XYZ file of C-alpha atoms in Angstrom:
87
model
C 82.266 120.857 93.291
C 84.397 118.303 91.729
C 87.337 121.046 91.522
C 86.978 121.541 95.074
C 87.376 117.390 96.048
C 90.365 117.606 93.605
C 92.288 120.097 95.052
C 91.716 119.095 98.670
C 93.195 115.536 97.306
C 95.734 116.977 95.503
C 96.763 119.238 98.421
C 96.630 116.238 101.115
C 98.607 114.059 98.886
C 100.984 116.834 98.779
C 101.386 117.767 102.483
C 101.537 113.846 103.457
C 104.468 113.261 100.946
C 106.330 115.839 102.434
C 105.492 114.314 105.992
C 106.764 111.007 104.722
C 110.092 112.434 103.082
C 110.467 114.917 106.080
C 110.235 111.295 108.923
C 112.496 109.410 106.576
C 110.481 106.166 106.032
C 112.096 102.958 107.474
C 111.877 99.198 106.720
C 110.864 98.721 110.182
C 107.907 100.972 109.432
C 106.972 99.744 106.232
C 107.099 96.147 107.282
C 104.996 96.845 110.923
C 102.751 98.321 108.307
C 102.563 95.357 105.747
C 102.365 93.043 109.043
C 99.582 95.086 110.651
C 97.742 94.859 107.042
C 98.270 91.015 106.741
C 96.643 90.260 109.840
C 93.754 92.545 109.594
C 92.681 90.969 106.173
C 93.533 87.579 107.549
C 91.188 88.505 111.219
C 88.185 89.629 108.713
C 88.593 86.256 106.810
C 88.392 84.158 109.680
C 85.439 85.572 111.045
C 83.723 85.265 107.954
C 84.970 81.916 107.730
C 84.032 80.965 111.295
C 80.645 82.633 110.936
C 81.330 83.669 114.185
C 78.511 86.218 113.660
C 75.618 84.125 112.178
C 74.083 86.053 109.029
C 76.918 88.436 108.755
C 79.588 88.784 106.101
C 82.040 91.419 105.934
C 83.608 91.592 102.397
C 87.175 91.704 101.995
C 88.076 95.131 100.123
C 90.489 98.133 101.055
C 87.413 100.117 103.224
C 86.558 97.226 105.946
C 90.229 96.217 105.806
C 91.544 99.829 105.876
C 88.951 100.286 109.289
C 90.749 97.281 111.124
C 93.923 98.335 110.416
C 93.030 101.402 111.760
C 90.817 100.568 114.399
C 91.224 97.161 115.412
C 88.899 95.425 117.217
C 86.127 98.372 117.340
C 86.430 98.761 113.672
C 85.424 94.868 113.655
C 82.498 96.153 116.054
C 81.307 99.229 113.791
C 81.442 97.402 110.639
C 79.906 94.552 111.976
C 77.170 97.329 113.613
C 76.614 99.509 110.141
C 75.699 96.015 108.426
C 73.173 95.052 111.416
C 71.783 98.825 111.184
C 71.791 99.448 107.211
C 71.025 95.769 105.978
């Protein structure tokens, strides 16, 4: 089984470097990227900060901050929802 997760990584890592060569990376891209990152970690550490939700911390790691950047304001939502369901 392990094989099988390896060469579906291995594969995707593959096809997405040849996406990325293929599109010709930009600055503009990489820094809309880095900007989009900064703010989402900085967003999750003011709510914890604010304790805008009372009782709820959302740790700062590459998942939760990986889910805003790619969701925004519902990925605050469904991480915020997971911890109120699970914990």
């Amino acid at each position: 089984m392990k094989t099988i997760w390896l060469s579906v990584f291995i594969v995707s890592s593959v096809l997405l470097a040849v996406v990325l060569l293929r599109n010709k990376l930009t600055w503009g891209m990489l820094r809309g990227f880095a900007l989009h990152l900064v703010l989402a970690a900085g967003l999750l550490y003011v709510l914890n900060y604010s304790e805008a939700v009372p009782g709820m911390y959302i740790p700062l790691n590459p998942v939760t901050i990986g889910t805003v950047l790619t969701l925004g304001v519902p990925g605050i939502a469904l991480i915020v929802g997971l911890q109120w369901v699970v914990v």
